[in-house]
Coordinates of C-alpha atoms and ligand atoms in Angstrom, one line a residue:
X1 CA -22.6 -59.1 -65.0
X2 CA -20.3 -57.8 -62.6
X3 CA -21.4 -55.3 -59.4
X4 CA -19.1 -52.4 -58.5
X5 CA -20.3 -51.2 -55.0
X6 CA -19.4 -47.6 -54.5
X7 CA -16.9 -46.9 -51.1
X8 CA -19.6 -45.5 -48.9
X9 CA -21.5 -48.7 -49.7
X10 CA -18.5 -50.8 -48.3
X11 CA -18.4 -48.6 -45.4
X12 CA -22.5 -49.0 -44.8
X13 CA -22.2 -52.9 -45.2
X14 CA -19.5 -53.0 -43.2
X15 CA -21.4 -51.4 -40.2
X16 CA -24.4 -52.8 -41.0
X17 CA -21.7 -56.3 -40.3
X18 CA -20.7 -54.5 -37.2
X19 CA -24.0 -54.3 -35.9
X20 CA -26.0 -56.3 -33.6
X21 CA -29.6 -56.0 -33.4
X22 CA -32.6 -57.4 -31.2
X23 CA -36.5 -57.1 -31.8
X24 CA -39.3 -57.3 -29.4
X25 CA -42.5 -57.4 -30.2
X26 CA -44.8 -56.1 -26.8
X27 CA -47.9 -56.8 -26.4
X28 CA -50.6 -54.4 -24.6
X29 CA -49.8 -52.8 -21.7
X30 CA -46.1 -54.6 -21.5
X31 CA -42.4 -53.3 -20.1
X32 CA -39.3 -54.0 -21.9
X33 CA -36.3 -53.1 -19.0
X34 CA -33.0 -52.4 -20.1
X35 CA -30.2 -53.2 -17.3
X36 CA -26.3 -52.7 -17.5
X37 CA -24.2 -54.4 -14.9
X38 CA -23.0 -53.0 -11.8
X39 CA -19.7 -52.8 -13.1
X40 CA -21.4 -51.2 -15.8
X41 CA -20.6 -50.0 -19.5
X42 CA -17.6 -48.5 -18.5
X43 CA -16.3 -51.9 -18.9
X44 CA -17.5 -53.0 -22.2
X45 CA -14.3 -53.8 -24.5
X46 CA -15.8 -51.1 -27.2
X47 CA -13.6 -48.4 -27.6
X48 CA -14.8 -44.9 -26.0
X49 CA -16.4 -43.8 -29.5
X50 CA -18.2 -47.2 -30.3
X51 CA -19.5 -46.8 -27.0
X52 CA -23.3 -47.1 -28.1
X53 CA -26.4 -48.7 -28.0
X54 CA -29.4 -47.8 -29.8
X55 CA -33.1 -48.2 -28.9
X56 CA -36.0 -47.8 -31.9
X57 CA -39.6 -47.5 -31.9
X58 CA -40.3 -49.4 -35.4
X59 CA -43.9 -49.4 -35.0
X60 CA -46.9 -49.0 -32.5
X61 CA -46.2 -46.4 -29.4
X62 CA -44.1 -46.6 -26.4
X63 CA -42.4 -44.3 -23.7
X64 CA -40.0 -44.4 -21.6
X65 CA -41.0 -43.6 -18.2
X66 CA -43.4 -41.4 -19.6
X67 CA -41.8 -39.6 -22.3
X68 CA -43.0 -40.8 -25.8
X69 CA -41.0 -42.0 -28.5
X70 CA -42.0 -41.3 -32.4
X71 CA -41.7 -44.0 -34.5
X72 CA -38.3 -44.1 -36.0
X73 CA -36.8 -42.5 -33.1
X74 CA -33.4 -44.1 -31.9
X75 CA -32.3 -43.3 -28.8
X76 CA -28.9 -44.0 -27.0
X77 CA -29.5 -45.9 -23.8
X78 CA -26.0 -46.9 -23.8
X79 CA -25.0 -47.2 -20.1
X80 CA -28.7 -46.5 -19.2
X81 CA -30.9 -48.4 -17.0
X82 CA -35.0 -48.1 -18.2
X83 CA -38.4 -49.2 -19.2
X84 CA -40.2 -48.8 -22.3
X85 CA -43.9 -49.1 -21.6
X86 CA -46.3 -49.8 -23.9
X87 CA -50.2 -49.4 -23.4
X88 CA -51.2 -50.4 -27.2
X89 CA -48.3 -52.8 -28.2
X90 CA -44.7 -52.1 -30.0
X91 CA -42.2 -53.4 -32.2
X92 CA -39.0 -52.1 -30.7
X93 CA -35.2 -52.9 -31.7
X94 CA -31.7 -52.5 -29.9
X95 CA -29.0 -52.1 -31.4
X96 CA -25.6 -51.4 -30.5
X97 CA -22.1 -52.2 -32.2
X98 CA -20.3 -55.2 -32.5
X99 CA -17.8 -55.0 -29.3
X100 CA -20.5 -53.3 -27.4
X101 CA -21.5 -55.7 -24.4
X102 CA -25.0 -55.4 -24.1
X103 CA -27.2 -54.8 -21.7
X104 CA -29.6 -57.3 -19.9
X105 CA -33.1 -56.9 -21.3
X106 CA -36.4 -58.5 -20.6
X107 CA -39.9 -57.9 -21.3
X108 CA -42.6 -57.6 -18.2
X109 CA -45.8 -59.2 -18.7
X110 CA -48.8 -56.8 -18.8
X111 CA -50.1 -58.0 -15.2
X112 CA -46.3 -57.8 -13.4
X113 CA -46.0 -54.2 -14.5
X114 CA -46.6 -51.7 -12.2
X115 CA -46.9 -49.1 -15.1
X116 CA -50.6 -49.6 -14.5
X117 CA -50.8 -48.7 -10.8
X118 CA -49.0 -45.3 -11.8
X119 CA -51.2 -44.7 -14.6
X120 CA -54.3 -45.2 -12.2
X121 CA -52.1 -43.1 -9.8
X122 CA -52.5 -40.0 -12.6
X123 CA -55.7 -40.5 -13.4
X124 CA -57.1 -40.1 -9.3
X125 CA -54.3 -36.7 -9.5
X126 CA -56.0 -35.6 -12.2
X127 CA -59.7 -35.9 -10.7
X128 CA -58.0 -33.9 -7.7
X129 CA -56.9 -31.0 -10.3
X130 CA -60.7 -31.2 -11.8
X131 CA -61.7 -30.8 -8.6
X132 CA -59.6 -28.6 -7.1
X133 CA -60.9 -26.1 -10.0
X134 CA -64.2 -26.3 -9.6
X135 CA -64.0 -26.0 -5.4
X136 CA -61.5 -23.9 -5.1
X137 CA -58.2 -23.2 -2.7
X138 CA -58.4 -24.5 0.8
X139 CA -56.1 -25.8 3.7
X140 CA -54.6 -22.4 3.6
X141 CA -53.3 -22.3 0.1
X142 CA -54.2 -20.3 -3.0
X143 CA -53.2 -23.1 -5.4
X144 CA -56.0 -25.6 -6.4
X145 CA -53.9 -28.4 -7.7
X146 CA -53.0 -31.5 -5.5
X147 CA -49.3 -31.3 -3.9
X148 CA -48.0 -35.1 -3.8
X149 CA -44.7 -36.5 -2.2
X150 CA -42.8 -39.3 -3.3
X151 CA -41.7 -40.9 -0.2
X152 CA -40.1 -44.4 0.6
X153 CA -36.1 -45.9 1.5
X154 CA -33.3 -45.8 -1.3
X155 CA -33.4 -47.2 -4.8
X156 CA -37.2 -47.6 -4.8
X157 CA -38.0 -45.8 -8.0
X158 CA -38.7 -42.4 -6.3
X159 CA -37.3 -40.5 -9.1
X160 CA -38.8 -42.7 -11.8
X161 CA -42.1 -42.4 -10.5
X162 CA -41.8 -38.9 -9.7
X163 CA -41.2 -38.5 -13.6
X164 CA -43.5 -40.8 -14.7
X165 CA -46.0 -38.5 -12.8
X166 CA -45.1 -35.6 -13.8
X167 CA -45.0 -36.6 -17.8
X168 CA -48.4 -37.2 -17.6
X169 CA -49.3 -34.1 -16.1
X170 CA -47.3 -32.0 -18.8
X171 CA -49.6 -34.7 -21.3
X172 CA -52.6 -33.8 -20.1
X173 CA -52.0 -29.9 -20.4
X174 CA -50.7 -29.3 -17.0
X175 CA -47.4 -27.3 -16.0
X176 CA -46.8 -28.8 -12.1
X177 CA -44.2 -27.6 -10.1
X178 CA -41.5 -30.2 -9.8
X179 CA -39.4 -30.0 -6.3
X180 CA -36.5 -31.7 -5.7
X181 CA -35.6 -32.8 -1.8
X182 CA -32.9 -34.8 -2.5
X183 CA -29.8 -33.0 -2.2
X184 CA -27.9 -36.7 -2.6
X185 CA -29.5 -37.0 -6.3
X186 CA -30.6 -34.3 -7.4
X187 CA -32.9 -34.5 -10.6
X188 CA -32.9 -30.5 -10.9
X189 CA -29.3 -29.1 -10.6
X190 CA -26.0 -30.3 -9.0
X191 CA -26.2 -32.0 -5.9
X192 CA -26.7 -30.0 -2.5
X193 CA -29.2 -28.7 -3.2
X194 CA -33.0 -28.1 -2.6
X195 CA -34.9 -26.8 -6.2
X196 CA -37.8 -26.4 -7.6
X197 CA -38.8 -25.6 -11.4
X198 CA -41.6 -24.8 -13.5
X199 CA -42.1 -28.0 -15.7
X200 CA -44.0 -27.0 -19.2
X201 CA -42.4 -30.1 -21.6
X202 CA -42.1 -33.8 -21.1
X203 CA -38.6 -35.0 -20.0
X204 CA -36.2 -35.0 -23.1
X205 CA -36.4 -38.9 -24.0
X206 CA -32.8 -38.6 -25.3
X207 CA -31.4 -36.6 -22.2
X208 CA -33.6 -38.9 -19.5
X209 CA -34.2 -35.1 -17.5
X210 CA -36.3 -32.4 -17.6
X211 CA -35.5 -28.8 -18.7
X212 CA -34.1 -27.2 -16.1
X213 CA -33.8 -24.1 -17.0
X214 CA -34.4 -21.0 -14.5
X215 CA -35.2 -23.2 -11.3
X216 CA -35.4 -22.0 -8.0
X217 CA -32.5 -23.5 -6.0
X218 CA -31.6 -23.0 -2.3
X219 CA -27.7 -24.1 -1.7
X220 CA -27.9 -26.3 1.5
X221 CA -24.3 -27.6 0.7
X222 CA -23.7 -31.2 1.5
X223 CA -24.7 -34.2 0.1
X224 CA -26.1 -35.3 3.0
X225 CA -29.0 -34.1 5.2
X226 CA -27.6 -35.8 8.5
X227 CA -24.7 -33.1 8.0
X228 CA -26.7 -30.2 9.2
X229 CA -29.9 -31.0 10.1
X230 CA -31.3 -27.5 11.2
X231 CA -29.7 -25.7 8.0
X232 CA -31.3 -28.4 5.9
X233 CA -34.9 -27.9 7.7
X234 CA -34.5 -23.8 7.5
X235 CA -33.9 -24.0 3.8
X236 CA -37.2 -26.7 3.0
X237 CA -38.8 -23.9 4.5
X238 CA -37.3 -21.1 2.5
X239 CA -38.1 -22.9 -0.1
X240 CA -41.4 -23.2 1.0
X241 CA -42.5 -19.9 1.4
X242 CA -40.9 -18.7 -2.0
X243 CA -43.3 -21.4 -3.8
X244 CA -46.2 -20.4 -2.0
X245 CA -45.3 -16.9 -2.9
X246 CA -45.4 -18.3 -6.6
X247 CA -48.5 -19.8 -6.5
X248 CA -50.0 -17.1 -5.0
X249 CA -49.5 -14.8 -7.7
X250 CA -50.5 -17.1 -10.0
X251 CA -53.6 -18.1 -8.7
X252 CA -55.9 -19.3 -11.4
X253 CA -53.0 -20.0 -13.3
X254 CA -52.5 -23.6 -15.2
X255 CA -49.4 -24.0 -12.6
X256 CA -51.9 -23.1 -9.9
X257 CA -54.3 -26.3 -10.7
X258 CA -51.5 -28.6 -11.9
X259 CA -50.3 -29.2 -8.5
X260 CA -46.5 -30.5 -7.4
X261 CA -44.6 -33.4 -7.2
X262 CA -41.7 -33.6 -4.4
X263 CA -39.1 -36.2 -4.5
X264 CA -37.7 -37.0 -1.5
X265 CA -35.1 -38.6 -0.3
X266 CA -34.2 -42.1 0.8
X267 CA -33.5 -41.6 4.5
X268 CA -36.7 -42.8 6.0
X269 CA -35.6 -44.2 9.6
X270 CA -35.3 -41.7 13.1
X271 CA -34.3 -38.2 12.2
X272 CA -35.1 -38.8 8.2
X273 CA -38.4 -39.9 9.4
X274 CA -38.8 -36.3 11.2
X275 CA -37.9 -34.4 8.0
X276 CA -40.0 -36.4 6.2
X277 CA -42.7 -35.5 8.4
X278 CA -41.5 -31.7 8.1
X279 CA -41.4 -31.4 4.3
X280 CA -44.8 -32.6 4.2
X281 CA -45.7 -29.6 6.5
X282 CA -44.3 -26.8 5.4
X283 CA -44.9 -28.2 1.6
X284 CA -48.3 -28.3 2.7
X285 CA -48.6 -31.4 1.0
X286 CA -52.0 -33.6 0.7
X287 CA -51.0 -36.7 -1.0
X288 CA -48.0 -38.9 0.0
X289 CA -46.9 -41.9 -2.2
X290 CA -45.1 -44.2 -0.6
X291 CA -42.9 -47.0 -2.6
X292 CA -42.3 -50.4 -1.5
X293 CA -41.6 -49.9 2.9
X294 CA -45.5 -50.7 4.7
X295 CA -44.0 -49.3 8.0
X296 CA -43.0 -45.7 6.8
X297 CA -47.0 -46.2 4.8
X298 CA -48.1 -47.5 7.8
X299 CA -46.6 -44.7 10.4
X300 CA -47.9 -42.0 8.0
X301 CA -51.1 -43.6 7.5
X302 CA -51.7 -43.4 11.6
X303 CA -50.0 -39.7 11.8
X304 CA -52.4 -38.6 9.2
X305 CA -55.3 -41.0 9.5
X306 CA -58.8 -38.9 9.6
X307 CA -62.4 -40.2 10.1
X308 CA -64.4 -39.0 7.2
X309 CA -68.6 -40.1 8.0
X310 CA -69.1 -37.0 5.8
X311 CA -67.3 -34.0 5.0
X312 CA -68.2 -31.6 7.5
X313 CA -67.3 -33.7 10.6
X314 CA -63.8 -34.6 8.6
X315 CA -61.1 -34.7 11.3
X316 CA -57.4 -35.0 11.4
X317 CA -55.8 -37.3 14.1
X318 CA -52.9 -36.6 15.4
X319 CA -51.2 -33.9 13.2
X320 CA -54.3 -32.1 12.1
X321 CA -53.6 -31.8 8.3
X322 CA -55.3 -33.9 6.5
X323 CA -53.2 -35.7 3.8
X324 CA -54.2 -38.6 2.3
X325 CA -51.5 -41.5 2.1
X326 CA -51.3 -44.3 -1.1
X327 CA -49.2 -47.3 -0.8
X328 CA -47.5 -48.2 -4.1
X329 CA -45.7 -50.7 -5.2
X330 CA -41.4 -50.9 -6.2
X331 CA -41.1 -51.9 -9.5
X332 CA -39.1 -55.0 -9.8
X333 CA -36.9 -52.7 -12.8
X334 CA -35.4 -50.2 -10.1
X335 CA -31.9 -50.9 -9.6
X336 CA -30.0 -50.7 -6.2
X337 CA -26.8 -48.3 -7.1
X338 CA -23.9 -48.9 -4.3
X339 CA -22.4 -46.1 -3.2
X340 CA -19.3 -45.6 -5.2
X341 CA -22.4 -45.7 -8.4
X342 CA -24.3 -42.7 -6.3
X343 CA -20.9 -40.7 -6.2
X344 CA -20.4 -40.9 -9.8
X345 CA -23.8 -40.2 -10.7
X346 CA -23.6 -36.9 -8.1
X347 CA -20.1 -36.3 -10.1
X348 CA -22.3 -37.0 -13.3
X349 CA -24.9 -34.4 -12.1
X350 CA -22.3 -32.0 -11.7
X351 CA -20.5 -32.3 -14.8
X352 CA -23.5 -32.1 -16.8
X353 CA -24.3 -28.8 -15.0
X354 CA -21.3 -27.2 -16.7
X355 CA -20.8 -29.5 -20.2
X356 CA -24.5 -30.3 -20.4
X357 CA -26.1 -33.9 -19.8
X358 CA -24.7 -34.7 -23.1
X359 CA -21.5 -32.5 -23.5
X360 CA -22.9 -30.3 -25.5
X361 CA -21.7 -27.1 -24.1
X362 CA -18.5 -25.5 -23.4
X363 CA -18.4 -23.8 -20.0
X364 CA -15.6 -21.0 -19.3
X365 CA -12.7 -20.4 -17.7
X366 CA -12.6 -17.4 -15.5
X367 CA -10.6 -15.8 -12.8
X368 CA -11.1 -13.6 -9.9
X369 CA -9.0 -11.5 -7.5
X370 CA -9.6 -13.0 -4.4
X371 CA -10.1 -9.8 -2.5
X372 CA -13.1 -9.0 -5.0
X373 CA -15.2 -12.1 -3.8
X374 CA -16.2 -13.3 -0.1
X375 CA -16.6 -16.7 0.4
X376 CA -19.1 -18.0 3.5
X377 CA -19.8 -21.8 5.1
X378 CA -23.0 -22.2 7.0
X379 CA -23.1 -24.0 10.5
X380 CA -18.8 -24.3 10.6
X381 CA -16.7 -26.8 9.0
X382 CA -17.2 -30.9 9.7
X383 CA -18.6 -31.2 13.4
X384 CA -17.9 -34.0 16.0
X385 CA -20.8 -36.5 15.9
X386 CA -22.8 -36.0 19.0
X387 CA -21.3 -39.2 21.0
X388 CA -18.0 -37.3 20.8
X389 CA -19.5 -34.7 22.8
X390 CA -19.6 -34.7 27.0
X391 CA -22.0 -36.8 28.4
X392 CA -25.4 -34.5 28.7
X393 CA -25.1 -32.3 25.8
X394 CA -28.1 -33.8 24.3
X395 CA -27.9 -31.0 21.0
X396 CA -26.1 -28.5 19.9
X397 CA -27.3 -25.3 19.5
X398 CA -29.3 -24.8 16.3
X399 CA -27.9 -21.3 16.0
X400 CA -24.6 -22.8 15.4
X401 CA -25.3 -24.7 12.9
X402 CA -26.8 -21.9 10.7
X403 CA -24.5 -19.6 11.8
X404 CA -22.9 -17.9 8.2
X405 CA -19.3 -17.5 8.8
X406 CA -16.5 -15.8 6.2
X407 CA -13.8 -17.9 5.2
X408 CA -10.6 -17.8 3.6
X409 CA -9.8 -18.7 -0.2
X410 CA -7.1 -21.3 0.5
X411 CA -6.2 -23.8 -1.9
X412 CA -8.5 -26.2 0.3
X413 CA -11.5 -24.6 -2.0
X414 CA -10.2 -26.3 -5.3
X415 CA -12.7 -28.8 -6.6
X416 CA -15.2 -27.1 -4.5
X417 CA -18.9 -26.0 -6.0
X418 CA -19.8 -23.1 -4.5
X419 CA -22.9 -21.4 -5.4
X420 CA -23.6 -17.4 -6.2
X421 CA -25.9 -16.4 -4.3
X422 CA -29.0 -13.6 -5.1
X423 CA -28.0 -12.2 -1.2
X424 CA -27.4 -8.4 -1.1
X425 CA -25.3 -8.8 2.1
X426 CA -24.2 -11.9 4.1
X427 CA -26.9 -12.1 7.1
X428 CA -29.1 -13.0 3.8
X429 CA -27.6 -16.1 2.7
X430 CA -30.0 -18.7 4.3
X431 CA -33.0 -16.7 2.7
X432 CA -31.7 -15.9 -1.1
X433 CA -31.3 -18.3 -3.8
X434 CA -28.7 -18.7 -5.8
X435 CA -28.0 -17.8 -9.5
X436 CA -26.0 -20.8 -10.1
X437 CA -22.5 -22.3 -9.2
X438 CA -19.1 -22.3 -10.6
X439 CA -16.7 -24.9 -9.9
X440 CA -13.2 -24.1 -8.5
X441 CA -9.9 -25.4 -10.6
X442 CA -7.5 -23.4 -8.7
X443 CA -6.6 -21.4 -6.0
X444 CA -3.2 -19.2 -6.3
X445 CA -2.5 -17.4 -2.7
X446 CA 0.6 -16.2 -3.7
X447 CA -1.0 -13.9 -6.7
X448 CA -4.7 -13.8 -4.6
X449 CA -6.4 -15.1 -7.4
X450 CA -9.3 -18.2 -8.0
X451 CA -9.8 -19.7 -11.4
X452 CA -13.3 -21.3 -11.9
X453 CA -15.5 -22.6 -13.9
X454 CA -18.6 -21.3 -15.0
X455 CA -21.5 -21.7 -17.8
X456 CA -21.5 -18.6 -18.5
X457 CA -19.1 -16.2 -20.1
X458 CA -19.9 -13.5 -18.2
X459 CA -18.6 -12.2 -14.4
X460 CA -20.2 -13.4 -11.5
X461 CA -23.4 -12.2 -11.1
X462 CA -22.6 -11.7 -7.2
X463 CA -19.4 -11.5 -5.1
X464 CA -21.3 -13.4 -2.4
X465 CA -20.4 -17.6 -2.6
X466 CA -21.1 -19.9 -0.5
X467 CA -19.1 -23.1 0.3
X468 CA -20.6 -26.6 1.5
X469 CA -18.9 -29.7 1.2
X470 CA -19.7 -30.4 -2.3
X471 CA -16.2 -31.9 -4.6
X472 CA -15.6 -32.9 -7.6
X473 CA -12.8 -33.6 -10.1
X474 CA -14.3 -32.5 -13.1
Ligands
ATP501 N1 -39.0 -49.9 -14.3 C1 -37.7 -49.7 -14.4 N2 -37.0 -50.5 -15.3 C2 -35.6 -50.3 -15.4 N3 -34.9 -49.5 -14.6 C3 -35.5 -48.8 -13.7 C4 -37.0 -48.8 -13.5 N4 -37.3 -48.0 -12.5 C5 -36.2 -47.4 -12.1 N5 -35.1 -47.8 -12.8 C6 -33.7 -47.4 -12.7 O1 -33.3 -47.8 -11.3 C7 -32.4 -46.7 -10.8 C8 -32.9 -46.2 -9.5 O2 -34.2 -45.6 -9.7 P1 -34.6 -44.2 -9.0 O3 -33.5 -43.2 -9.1 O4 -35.9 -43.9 -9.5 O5 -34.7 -44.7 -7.4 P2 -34.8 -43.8 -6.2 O6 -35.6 -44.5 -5.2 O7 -35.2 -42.4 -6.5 O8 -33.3 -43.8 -5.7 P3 -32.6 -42.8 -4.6 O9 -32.9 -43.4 -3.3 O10 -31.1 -42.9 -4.9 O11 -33.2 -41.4 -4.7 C9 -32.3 -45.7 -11.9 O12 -31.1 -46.0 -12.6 C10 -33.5 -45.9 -12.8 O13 -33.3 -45.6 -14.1

């Protein structure tokens, strides 16, 4: 007998040929860490379209870093650096095409994890919400829930942990506030930014981020805090204020006793150590995690330390908050990113602000007279460092730096994010949020007009922007 096999059953067996495929079997409580290269997939020899790599729950349950898979589930982690945890064992599979290069993976025994650690970690934030409702506000706030920082140096897993953290919350019914310090990396919105948003699902597994939509995002500008130290510091506490605002007219909300999670970020040394030390206080935090650095855990330990023979004779040290500080440890799965990799994941962040983290939307070209929109810097344009400056002046004034001056549109803007802000006039810029950003493609000053970006079709919202330092070539 002869067998005739249909042309869409070529085409199947022929990518089923094209195919590679690996299977792990975990047991209990065991990672499986997926790693490109440095150089990354950007160098695999698959053409752009091929460019994937597939990873399947077959049977038991994972997640990764907190977010479930289902059974069946394939998810592209093509270019994607991550750990599937498993508490109660998993068959899982990766697959990816033929002239994919694939990534380095490796399974973690159950006693190397650290997955455990953070679960313990969520299970003593979640006594601290139980408690917290049944006692009541204190330390002058009106929420209940705990309010934790992720502190430590660069590539330590702040992020990770941070959304490991918050998963669980969302898992165990809670909606915490998640708050983003790190204007370098931002997990909530483009970069330059200080945010904070309402967090009801678990991270999209596909997507690796959170929904995002509607956060609450002060524009400080630059990708780095050392650029304007004062304007960073006056919009943490903006920021601040606004959330306790929130909170307070939600008490006895779910948000209310669900608490926060702030990532930070990695500049722990001198003048980072000091905004470190400021977040924490005008966060009103109580909890500080710090990964992998025992000086910074050990410096916040003694800044924070309090006796505590019983409750009523509980007494802060020096800083006279009490906030209790947990040392936990780096996961050996984080990986250092140089800093041409931070760049393009900043560029990423922006880019998937306007096309969406997966290109699935279209944003729109626009343009504006130029005479219809006013454009303002905070604090100036780049400043000298302070050794360029005469012997004596020990600091500038901090006036200066959040000093809101008008610019002109000049073609210098193009490739700039600026953001739209919510202020009615310009002496409210350092208090308002922003509605969002565009991003400039061009600038003609011969026909006084700027063509942007935006995601969304409609006119700005505001003639007010603002303009940092923030560039990219989209
Ligand atoms: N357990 C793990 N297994 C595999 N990859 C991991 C693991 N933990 C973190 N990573 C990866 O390591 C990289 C750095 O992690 P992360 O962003 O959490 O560090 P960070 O301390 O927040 O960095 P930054 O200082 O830039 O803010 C990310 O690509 C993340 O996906």
């Amino acid at each position: 007998m002869t067998s005739m096999s249909s042309p869409d059953m070529v085409d199947l067996a022929a990518e089923a040929a094209a195919t590679k495929k690996d299977a792990w079997d975990l047991g209990k409580g065991c990672e499986l860490r997926i790693e490109w290269s440095q150089a990354g997939a950007a160098s695999s020899s698959a053409p752009p379209g091929d460019r994937s790599c597939h990873l399947k729950l077959v049977s038991g349950t994972a997640e990764v870093f907190g977010s479930e898979l289902a059974v069946g589930q394939r998810v592209d982690v093509f270019g994607k650096n991550l750990s599937c945890f498993t508490f109660h064992g998993a068959k899982l599979e990766l697959e990816y095409g033929a002239s994919v290069s694939p990534p380095t993976a490796y399974t973690v025994a159950a006693d190397e994890t650290p997955m455990v650690q953070y679960a313990n970690l969520h299970a003593a934030l979640q006594s601290k919400r139980d408690e917290g409702r049944k006692l009541g506000p204190s330390g002058g706030r009106t929420d209940t829930g705990p309010r934790c920082l992720i502190a430590g140096p660069v590539d330590v897993g702040k992020t990770t942990l941070t959304r490991i953290l918050t998963n669980y919350a969302v898992r165990a019914g809670g909606t915490p506030l998640l708050v983003d310090l790190d204007m370098g990396q931002s997990m909530i919105t483009v970069p330059g930014t200080v945010s904070a948003v309402l967090i009801e699902d678990v991270a999209d597994v596909r997507r690796g981020e959170f929904n995002c939509d509607n956060p609450l995002t002060f524009f400080y500008g630059h990708a780095n805090p050392s650029e304007n130290m004062d304007l960073y510091k006056q919009t943490v506490e903006r920021l601040a204020v606004v959330l306790d605002t929130f909170l307070s007219s939600n008490a006895n909300s779910i948000a209310s006793s669900s608490g926060m999670f702030v990532n930070t970020m990695g500049w722990v040394d001198g003048q980072g150590y000091e905004l470190l030390l400021h977040a924490i206080e005008c966060l009103k935090v109580d909890t500080v995690l710090v990964i992998g650095h025992d000086r910074l855990y050990n410096q916040l330990k003694n800044k924070f330390a309090f006796t505590k023979k019983n409750p009523a004779e509980e007494q802060a040290a020096e800083s006279g908050m009490k906030v209790e500080i947990v040392k936990v440890a780096r996961s050996d799965g984080v990986v250092a990113r140089d800093a041409s990799r931070r760049k393009a994941a900043r560029e990423k962040k922006i880019h998937g602000y306007f096309y969406g983290p997966t290109r699935e939307l279209n944003p729109f070209s626009r343009s504006v007279q130029i005479s219809q929109v006013s454009v303002y810097r905070v604090g100036g344009g780049p400043m000298a460092p302070l050794s360029a400056l005469p012997i004596g002046t020990a600091n500038r004034d901090a006036s200066d730096r959040t000093k809101v001056q008008k610019i002109s549109v000049q073609r210098d803007l193009t490739h700039s994010v600026l953001a739209v802000s919510h202020a009615k006039d310009p002496e409210d810029i350092l208090s308002s949020n922003v509605a969002g950003f565009i991003h400039v493609t061009e600038v003609d000053v011969q026909r006084g007009s700027m063509t942007y970006l935006s995601p969304s079709p409609t006119a700005l919202p505001s003639n007010i922007l603002v303009a940092g330092t923030v560039k990219c070539f989209l």
